[in-house]
Amino acid sequence: MKKYIWAAVLGVAVMSLIAYSYIGVEPTIRYDLIVENGTLYDGSGDEPRTADIGIIKERIHAIGDLSTAQADTVIDAGGKAVAPGFINVLSWATESLLVDGKGESDIRQGVTTEVFGEGRSMGPLNAEMAQLVKERQGDLQFDVAWTSLGDYLTHLETKGVSPNVASFMGATTARIHVLGYEDRKASAAELSRMQELVAEAMEEGALGIGSSLIYAPASYADTEELIALMQTASEYDGMYISHMRSEGDRFEEAVDELITIARATNAPAEIYHLKAAGTNNWHKMDSVIGKIEAARAEGLKITADIYTYTAGATGLDAMMPPWVQEGGYDAWAARLEDPNTRERLIVEIATPQDWENLYLAAGGPDKLLLIGFRNEALKPLTGKSLAEVAAMRGKGPIETAMDLVVEDGSRVGTAYFIMSEENIAKKIRQPWVSFGSDAGALAPRDPFTRSGAHPRAYGNFARVFAKYVREDGILSIEEAVRKMTSLPAENLKLRQRGRLQEGYYADIVIFDPETIQDHSVFDDPHQYSTGVNDVIINGVQVLKNGEHTGATPGKALRGPGWIGWKDAAAEQ
């Protein structure tokens, strides 16, 4: 008789487990956190559904009906969108997170992962490079407590940062490490040493190689050098990502070079902030999209990322030829003080040449907005155009630009108005385009407010939903979410990120699609976006009811070549 009773009990238990499995609930589980009643956009691009999410420690444990489950914390997401945390493919929060680990301008838009490495990375540094990092600091002051790229990522994680962090190794960093700022071809021995540095960075978790080829000394590298670096990175399943050699007059040729590098190394490649710079080049966007589509049809994995503004932001170096910048800032500034050099530059900068010239691309000094100075005496010029400052000083704009570089001791942060809104919409529609702010993660307080900022630092991701989803109807909510989550996660090979899926890390954003809005503008840039209610990173609530909790649960995310993955596999 007893065996029949036990059989009945066992049958009931099995049936209960089966029933629970259908609704995604485990009867004995107590969750650390439940997000309930939300409209889930899971990152796949599929239609949303209503469900609850149960989180234990740093991972999503269950998705379904958790109405009878218990949790230490419950977030009611009724009427809100629930999505994977957004991935900022091009972030310059490398220094801002060292000063303030909260990363609020991005966190308040739902960004949970910052990806660095456009040309320059925070390692590897030799002694001279580390000294220059210390000497060239402006408003943001920090200790340089690392040398390798892997140590930098570990330093951030140990220090405590809110978002996750990851990085490419900069091709420029490799070149400076070995060749300094010389404009010459690397010898075989020098190239071999650069490849060794790449291998070390990949084993430390770099995602691949990032280049920025319009700037000196990056522009001194030829295609052969870039292929050699990527051949090493590709052995570790790394990606090539590039601010291409031209986004203007040689835009199409630059895309050809990127595709050539991808084809030669059998590696995926991404175009940083895809753009056609300058009115005369806007029509080239169709041709470039065609080139990318053809390469993808061939089997190459070519993708791109963008920011959602018609103005880019860089420095006044982007309007000056590479030859004048050889040797680094000190040599550049010294040349700018030479009368003969200045006369030559006044002619060259005003005349189309064989280098990328954003002064000409913008169409004139009134389209150059000065947004970042180191020198306190120059900070009152923040927010003025180069044309305005030139008029104030009674000099020509090109001569004024040279003066400012010398006086400020820097490249001078500058916004260039060079793109068309029509092309932005065209790029956003491409299924292989994701998003990157190309900016730091800031806050409307000291020391960040000592300088201006590009609005993309505060609004790039919120603007996608406010303008291109809600206002213009170019994207659906689910497609916008996909472009910010699973698309970049898959491109970058970020493990178990970018989706709302059981077993994945609990990086989650809860926002209102009807009210999410960017507010930052050039005249008043230090303004947070609104409409994001809650942000969870690695299972920890970082934003609660629109306010930062102070939590810093961010992790260093390592690329596919990280030695730690091999160690973990060996232990298993």
PDB file of C-alpha atoms in Angstrom, residues 188-377:
ATOM      1  CA  ALA A 188      59.678  44.017 -40.339  1.00  0.00           C
ATOM      2  CA  ALA A 189      61.007  43.870 -36.766  1.00  0.00           C
ATOM      3  CA  GLU A 190      58.789  46.780 -35.663  1.00  0.00           C
ATOM      4  CA  LEU A 191      55.733  45.229 -37.253  1.00  0.00           C
ATOM      5  CA  SER A 192      56.497  41.952 -35.528  1.00  0.00           C
ATOM      6  CA  ARG A 193      56.690  43.767 -32.180  1.00  0.00           C
ATOM      7  CA  MET A 194      53.341  45.448 -32.860  1.00  0.00           C
ATOM      8  CA  GLN A 195      51.841  42.046 -33.571  1.00  0.00           C
ATOM      9  CA  GLU A 196      53.192  40.778 -30.252  1.00  0.00           C
ATOM     10  CA  LEU A 197      51.428  43.642 -28.499  1.00  0.00           C
ATOM     11  CA  VAL A 198      48.211  42.751 -30.316  1.00  0.00           C
ATOM     12  CA  ALA A 199      48.482  39.112 -29.246  1.00  0.00           C
ATOM     13  CA  GLU A 200      49.019  40.159 -25.622  1.00  0.00           C
ATOM     14  CA  ALA A 201      46.015  42.496 -25.706  1.00  0.00           C
ATOM     15  CA  MET A 202      43.791  39.856 -27.291  1.00  0.00           C
ATOM     16  CA  GLU A 203      44.729  37.362 -24.578  1.00  0.00           C
ATOM     17  CA  GLU A 204      43.864  40.049 -22.021  1.00  0.00           C
ATOM     18  CA  GLY A 205      40.380  40.341 -23.521  1.00  0.00           C
ATOM     19  CA  ALA A 206      40.542  42.948 -26.300  1.00  0.00           C
ATOM     20  CA  LEU A 207      37.680  42.625 -28.775  1.00  0.00           C
ATOM     21  CA  GLY A 208      39.926  43.196 -31.804  1.00  0.00           C
ATOM     22  CA  ILE A 209      41.680  46.112 -33.459  1.00  0.00           C
ATOM     23  CA  GLY A 210      40.267  49.638 -33.649  1.00  0.00           C
ATOM     24  CA  SER A 211      41.710  52.257 -36.000  1.00  0.00           C
ATOM     25  CA  SER A 212      41.160  55.987 -36.571  1.00  0.00           C
ATOM     26  CA  LEU A 213      42.875  56.709 -39.836  1.00  0.00           C
ATOM     27  CA  ILE A 214      42.256  60.422 -40.420  1.00  0.00           C
ATOM     28  CA  TYR A 215      44.406  61.400 -37.448  1.00  0.00           C
ATOM     29  CA  ALA A 216      48.178  61.514 -37.067  1.00  0.00           C
ATOM     30  CA  PRO A 217      49.985  59.223 -36.367  1.00  0.00           C
ATOM     31  CA  ALA A 218      47.276  56.696 -37.295  1.00  0.00           C
ATOM     32  CA  SER A 219      47.209  58.043 -40.855  1.00  0.00           C
ATOM     33  CA  TYR A 220      50.878  57.053 -41.289  1.00  0.00           C
ATOM     34  CA  ALA A 221      49.903  53.350 -41.227  1.00  0.00           C
ATOM     35  CA  ASP A 222      49.310  51.779 -44.635  1.00  0.00           C
ATOM     36  CA  THR A 223      46.869  48.997 -45.473  1.00  0.00           C
ATOM     37  CA  GLU A 224      49.605  46.395 -45.233  1.00  0.00           C
ATOM     38  CA  GLU A 225      50.318  47.346 -41.616  1.00  0.00           C
ATOM     39  CA  LEU A 226      46.643  47.174 -40.691  1.00  0.00           C
ATOM     40  CA  ILE A 227      46.279  43.776 -42.333  1.00  0.00           C
ATOM     41  CA  ALA A 228      49.263  42.487 -40.370  1.00  0.00           C
ATOM     42  CA  LEU A 229      47.775  43.641 -37.061  1.00  0.00           C
ATOM     43  CA  MET A 230      44.413  42.141 -37.936  1.00  0.00           C
ATOM     44  CA  GLN A 231      45.949  38.842 -39.001  1.00  0.00           C
ATOM     45  CA  THR A 232      47.158  38.470 -35.440  1.00  0.00           C
ATOM     46  CA  ALA A 233      43.855  39.620 -33.939  1.00  0.00           C
ATOM     47  CA  SER A 234      41.891  37.266 -36.193  1.00  0.00           C
ATOM     48  CA  GLU A 235      43.799  34.305 -34.736  1.00  0.00           C
ATOM     49  CA  TYR A 236      41.909  35.154 -31.538  1.00  0.00           C
ATOM     50  CA  ASP A 237      38.587  35.611 -33.359  1.00  0.00           C
ATOM     51  CA  GLY A 238      38.939  39.395 -33.139  1.00  0.00           C
ATOM     52  CA  MET A 239      37.088  42.066 -35.084  1.00  0.00           C
ATOM     53  CA  TYR A 240      38.354  45.049 -37.079  1.00  0.00           C
ATOM     54  CA  ILE A 241      36.570  48.340 -36.415  1.00  0.00           C
ATOM     55  CA  SER A 242      37.570  51.601 -38.014  1.00  0.00           C
ATOM     56  CA  HIS A 243      37.169  55.339 -38.243  1.00  0.00           C
ATOM     57  CA  MET A 244      38.073  55.028 -41.874  1.00  0.00           C
ATOM     58  CA  ARG A 245      40.754  56.901 -43.779  1.00  0.00           C
ATOM     59  CA  SER A 246      38.115  59.149 -45.279  1.00  0.00           C
ATOM     60  CA  GLU A 247      34.465  59.950 -44.703  1.00  0.00           C
ATOM     61  CA  GLY A 248      34.503  62.683 -47.334  1.00  0.00           C
ATOM     62  CA  ASP A 249      36.175  63.053 -50.704  1.00  0.00           C
ATOM     63  CA  ARG A 250      37.591  59.486 -50.604  1.00  0.00           C
ATOM     64  CA  PHE A 251      34.694  57.941 -48.729  1.00  0.00           C
ATOM     65  CA  GLU A 252      34.133  55.116 -51.201  1.00  0.00           C
ATOM     66  CA  GLU A 253      37.844  54.290 -51.439  1.00  0.00           C
ATOM     67  CA  ALA A 254      38.023  54.125 -47.638  1.00  0.00           C
ATOM     68  CA  VAL A 255      35.189  51.602 -47.562  1.00  0.00           C
ATOM     69  CA  ASP A 256      37.068  49.572 -50.157  1.00  0.00           C
ATOM     70  CA  GLU A 257      40.107  49.532 -47.860  1.00  0.00           C
ATOM     71  CA  LEU A 258      38.049  48.315 -44.907  1.00  0.00           C
ATOM     72  CA  ILE A 259      36.526  45.544 -47.008  1.00  0.00           C
ATOM     73  CA  THR A 260      39.999  44.614 -48.302  1.00  0.00           C
ATOM     74  CA  ILE A 261      41.250  44.232 -44.718  1.00  0.00           C
ATOM     75  CA  ALA A 262      38.237  42.081 -43.792  1.00  0.00           C
ATOM     76  CA  ARG A 263      38.684  39.887 -46.853  1.00  0.00           C
ATOM     77  CA  ALA A 264      42.463  39.490 -46.359  1.00  0.00           C
ATOM     78  CA  THR A 265      42.112  38.483 -42.706  1.00  0.00           C
ATOM     79  CA  ASN A 266      38.796  36.618 -42.810  1.00  0.00           C
ATOM     80  CA  ALA A 267      37.621  38.832 -39.971  1.00  0.00           C
ATOM     81  CA  PRO A 268      34.404  40.763 -39.390  1.00  0.00           C
ATOM     82  CA  ALA A 269      34.755  44.531 -39.832  1.00  0.00           C
ATOM     83  CA  GLU A 270      32.693  47.465 -38.655  1.00  0.00           C
ATOM     84  CA  ILE A 271      32.668  51.097 -39.760  1.00  0.00           C
ATOM     85  CA  TYR A 272      32.719  53.546 -36.873  1.00  0.00           C
ATOM     86  CA  HIS A 273      30.103  56.341 -37.089  1.00  0.00           C
ATOM     87  CA  LEU A 274      29.282  55.714 -40.750  1.00  0.00           C
ATOM     88  CA  LYS A 275      28.875  59.092 -42.438  1.00  0.00           C
ATOM     89  CA  ALA A 276      29.252  61.021 -45.682  1.00  0.00           C
ATOM     90  CA  ALA A 277      31.004  64.197 -44.559  1.00  0.00           C
ATOM     91  CA  GLY A 278      30.447  67.397 -46.505  1.00  0.00           C
ATOM     92  CA  THR A 279      27.668  68.494 -48.828  1.00  0.00           C
ATOM     93  CA  ASN A 280      29.610  67.404 -51.907  1.00  0.00           C
ATOM     94  CA  ASN A 281      29.800  63.852 -50.560  1.00  0.00           C
ATOM     95  CA  TRP A 282      26.284  63.311 -49.249  1.00  0.00           C
ATOM     96  CA  HIS A 283      25.226  61.574 -52.465  1.00  0.00           C
ATOM     97  CA  LYS A 284      27.886  58.873 -51.914  1.00  0.00           C
ATOM     98  CA  MET A 285      25.928  57.211 -49.108  1.00  0.00           C
ATOM     99  CA  ASP A 286      23.872  55.137 -51.564  1.00  0.00           C
ATOM    100  CA  SER A 287      27.021  53.855 -53.251  1.00  0.00           C
ATOM    101  CA  VAL A 288      28.630  52.991 -49.915  1.00  0.00           C
ATOM    102  CA  ILE A 289      25.553  51.131 -48.701  1.00  0.00           C
ATOM    103  CA  GLY A 290      25.686  49.221 -51.980  1.00  0.00           C
ATOM    104  CA  LYS A 291      29.333  48.307 -51.407  1.00  0.00           C
ATOM    105  CA  ILE A 292      28.553  47.042 -47.912  1.00  0.00           C
ATOM    106  CA  GLU A 293      25.576  45.023 -49.119  1.00  0.00           C
ATOM    107  CA  ALA A 294      27.700  43.458 -51.888  1.00  0.00           C
ATOM    108  CA  ALA A 295      30.422  42.512 -49.406  1.00  0.00           C
ATOM    109  CA  ARG A 296      27.852  40.975 -47.091  1.00  0.00           C
ATOM    110  CA  ALA A 297      26.378  39.011 -49.989  1.00  0.00           C
ATOM    111  CA  GLU A 298      29.886  37.738 -50.677  1.00  0.00           C
ATOM    112  CA  GLY A 299      29.952  36.332 -47.141  1.00  0.00           C
ATOM    113  CA  LEU A 300      31.938  39.047 -45.405  1.00  0.00           C
ATOM    114  CA  LYS A 301      30.523  40.303 -42.142  1.00  0.00           C
ATOM    115  CA  ILE A 302      30.550  44.084 -42.594  1.00  0.00           C
ATOM    116  CA  THR A 303      28.549  46.223 -40.168  1.00  0.00           C
ATOM    117  CA  ALA A 304      28.459  49.842 -39.006  1.00  0.00           C
ATOM    118  CA  ASP A 305      27.445  52.057 -36.123  1.00  0.00           C
ATOM    119  CA  ILE A 306      26.254  55.667 -36.056  1.00  0.00           C
ATOM    120  CA  TYR A 307      25.321  58.543 -33.781  1.00  0.00           C
ATOM    121  CA  THR A 308      22.093  60.409 -34.426  1.00  0.00           C
ATOM    122  CA  TYR A 309      23.254  63.982 -35.069  1.00  0.00           C
ATOM    123  CA  THR A 310      24.329  65.981 -38.123  1.00  0.00           C
ATOM    124  CA  ALA A 311      27.401  67.317 -36.314  1.00  0.00           C
ATOM    125  CA  GLY A 312      30.458  65.267 -35.496  1.00  0.00           C
ATOM    126  CA  ALA A 313      32.914  66.210 -32.768  1.00  0.00           C
ATOM    127  CA  THR A 314      36.674  65.865 -32.706  1.00  0.00           C
ATOM    128  CA  GLY A 315      39.490  68.424 -32.542  1.00  0.00           C
ATOM    129  CA  LEU A 316      41.017  71.193 -34.643  1.00  0.00           C
ATOM    130  CA  ASP A 317      43.616  68.629 -35.712  1.00  0.00           C
ATOM    131  CA  ALA A 318      40.929  67.300 -38.061  1.00  0.00           C
ATOM    132  CA  MET A 319      41.279  70.442 -40.183  1.00  0.00           C
ATOM    133  CA  MET A 320      45.079  70.299 -40.385  1.00  0.00           C
ATOM    134  CA  PRO A 321      47.339  68.096 -42.547  1.00  0.00           C
ATOM    135  CA  PRO A 322      49.063  65.038 -41.056  1.00  0.00           C
ATOM    136  CA  TRP A 323      52.548  66.323 -41.889  1.00  0.00           C
ATOM    137  CA  VAL A 324      52.260  69.282 -39.523  1.00  0.00           C
ATOM    138  CA  GLN A 325      51.314  66.938 -36.661  1.00  0.00           C
ATOM    139  CA  GLU A 326      54.227  64.514 -37.016  1.00  0.00           C
ATOM    140  CA  GLY A 327      56.081  64.023 -33.739  1.00  0.00           C
ATOM    141  CA  GLY A 328      53.105  64.565 -31.436  1.00  0.00           C
ATOM    142  CA  TYR A 329      51.527  67.654 -29.912  1.00  0.00           C
ATOM    143  CA  ASP A 330      54.715  69.484 -28.881  1.00  0.00           C
ATOM    144  CA  ALA A 331      56.223  69.231 -32.368  1.00  0.00           C
ATOM    145  CA  TRP A 332      52.889  70.219 -33.916  1.00  0.00           C
ATOM    146  CA  ALA A 333      52.508  73.298 -31.704  1.00  0.00           C
ATOM    147  CA  ALA A 334      56.096  74.357 -32.407  1.00  0.00           C
ATOM    148  CA  ARG A 335      55.462  74.214 -36.170  1.00  0.00           C
ATOM    149  CA  LEU A 336      52.289  76.278 -35.773  1.00  0.00           C
ATOM    150  CA  GLU A 337      54.383  79.086 -34.311  1.00  0.00           C
ATOM    151  CA  ASP A 338      56.665  79.180 -37.344  1.00  0.00           C
ATOM    152  CA  PRO A 339      55.604  82.014 -39.743  1.00  0.00           C
ATOM    153  CA  ASN A 340      56.517  80.092 -42.887  1.00  0.00           C
ATOM    154  CA  THR A 341      54.572  77.041 -41.760  1.00  0.00           C
ATOM    155  CA  ARG A 342      51.557  79.187 -40.941  1.00  0.00           C
ATOM    156  CA  GLU A 343      51.568  80.749 -44.408  1.00  0.00           C
ATOM    157  CA  ARG A 344      51.726  77.296 -45.983  1.00  0.00           C
ATOM    158  CA  LEU A 345      48.855  76.002 -43.801  1.00  0.00           C
ATOM    159  CA  ILE A 346      46.603  78.958 -44.597  1.00  0.00           C
ATOM    160  CA  VAL A 347      46.793  77.940 -48.256  1.00  0.00           C
ATOM    161  CA  GLU A 348      46.640  74.151 -47.754  1.00  0.00           C
ATOM    162  CA  ILE A 349      43.701  74.149 -45.333  1.00  0.00           C
ATOM    163  CA  ALA A 350      41.662  76.364 -47.644  1.00  0.00           C
ATOM    164  CA  THR A 351      42.399  74.167 -50.681  1.00  0.00           C
ATOM    165  CA  PRO A 352      41.301  70.563 -51.296  1.00  0.00           C
ATOM    166  CA  GLN A 353      44.228  68.197 -50.660  1.00  0.00           C
ATOM    167  CA  ASP A 354      44.794  64.450 -50.416  1.00  0.00           C
ATOM    168  CA  TRP A 355      44.027  64.343 -46.678  1.00  0.00           C
ATOM    169  CA  GLU A 356      40.745  64.525 -44.750  1.00  0.00           C
ATOM    170  CA  ASN A 357      39.912  68.172 -44.059  1.00  0.00           C
ATOM    171  CA  LEU A 358      36.814  68.720 -41.918  1.00  0.00           C
ATOM    172  CA  TYR A 359      37.120  72.494 -42.214  1.00  0.00           C
ATOM    173  CA  LEU A 360      36.312  72.245 -45.906  1.00  0.00           C
ATOM    174  CA  ALA A 361      33.794  69.443 -45.309  1.00  0.00           C
ATOM    175  CA  ALA A 362      31.853  71.678 -42.909  1.00  0.00           C
ATOM    176  CA  GLY A 363      31.756  74.467 -45.466  1.00  0.00           C
ATOM    177  CA  GLY A 364      33.326  77.241 -43.411  1.00  0.00           C
ATOM    178  CA  PRO A 365      34.300  78.477 -39.936  1.00  0.00           C
ATOM    179  CA  ASP A 366      30.707  79.235 -38.952  1.00  0.00           C
ATOM    180  CA  LYS A 367      30.053  75.464 -39.015  1.00  0.00           C
ATOM    181  CA  LEU A 368      32.823  74.754 -36.471  1.00  0.00           C
ATOM    182  CA  LEU A 369      31.668  75.024 -32.846  1.00  0.00           C
ATOM    183  CA  LEU A 370      34.355  75.150 -30.145  1.00  0.00           C
ATOM    184  CA  ILE A 371      33.262  72.937 -27.244  1.00  0.00           C
ATOM    185  CA  GLY A 372      36.333  71.879 -25.237  1.00  0.00           C
ATOM    186  CA  PHE A 373      39.303  73.838 -23.861  1.00  0.00           C
ATOM    187  CA  ARG A 374      41.980  72.954 -21.279  1.00  0.00           C
ATOM    188  CA  ASN A 375      43.195  76.505 -20.713  1.00  0.00           C
ATOM    189  CA  GLU A 376      41.010  78.336 -18.175  1.00  0.00           C
ATOM    190  CA  ALA A 377      41.621  81.622 -20.012  1.00  0.00           C
TER     191      ALA A 377
END
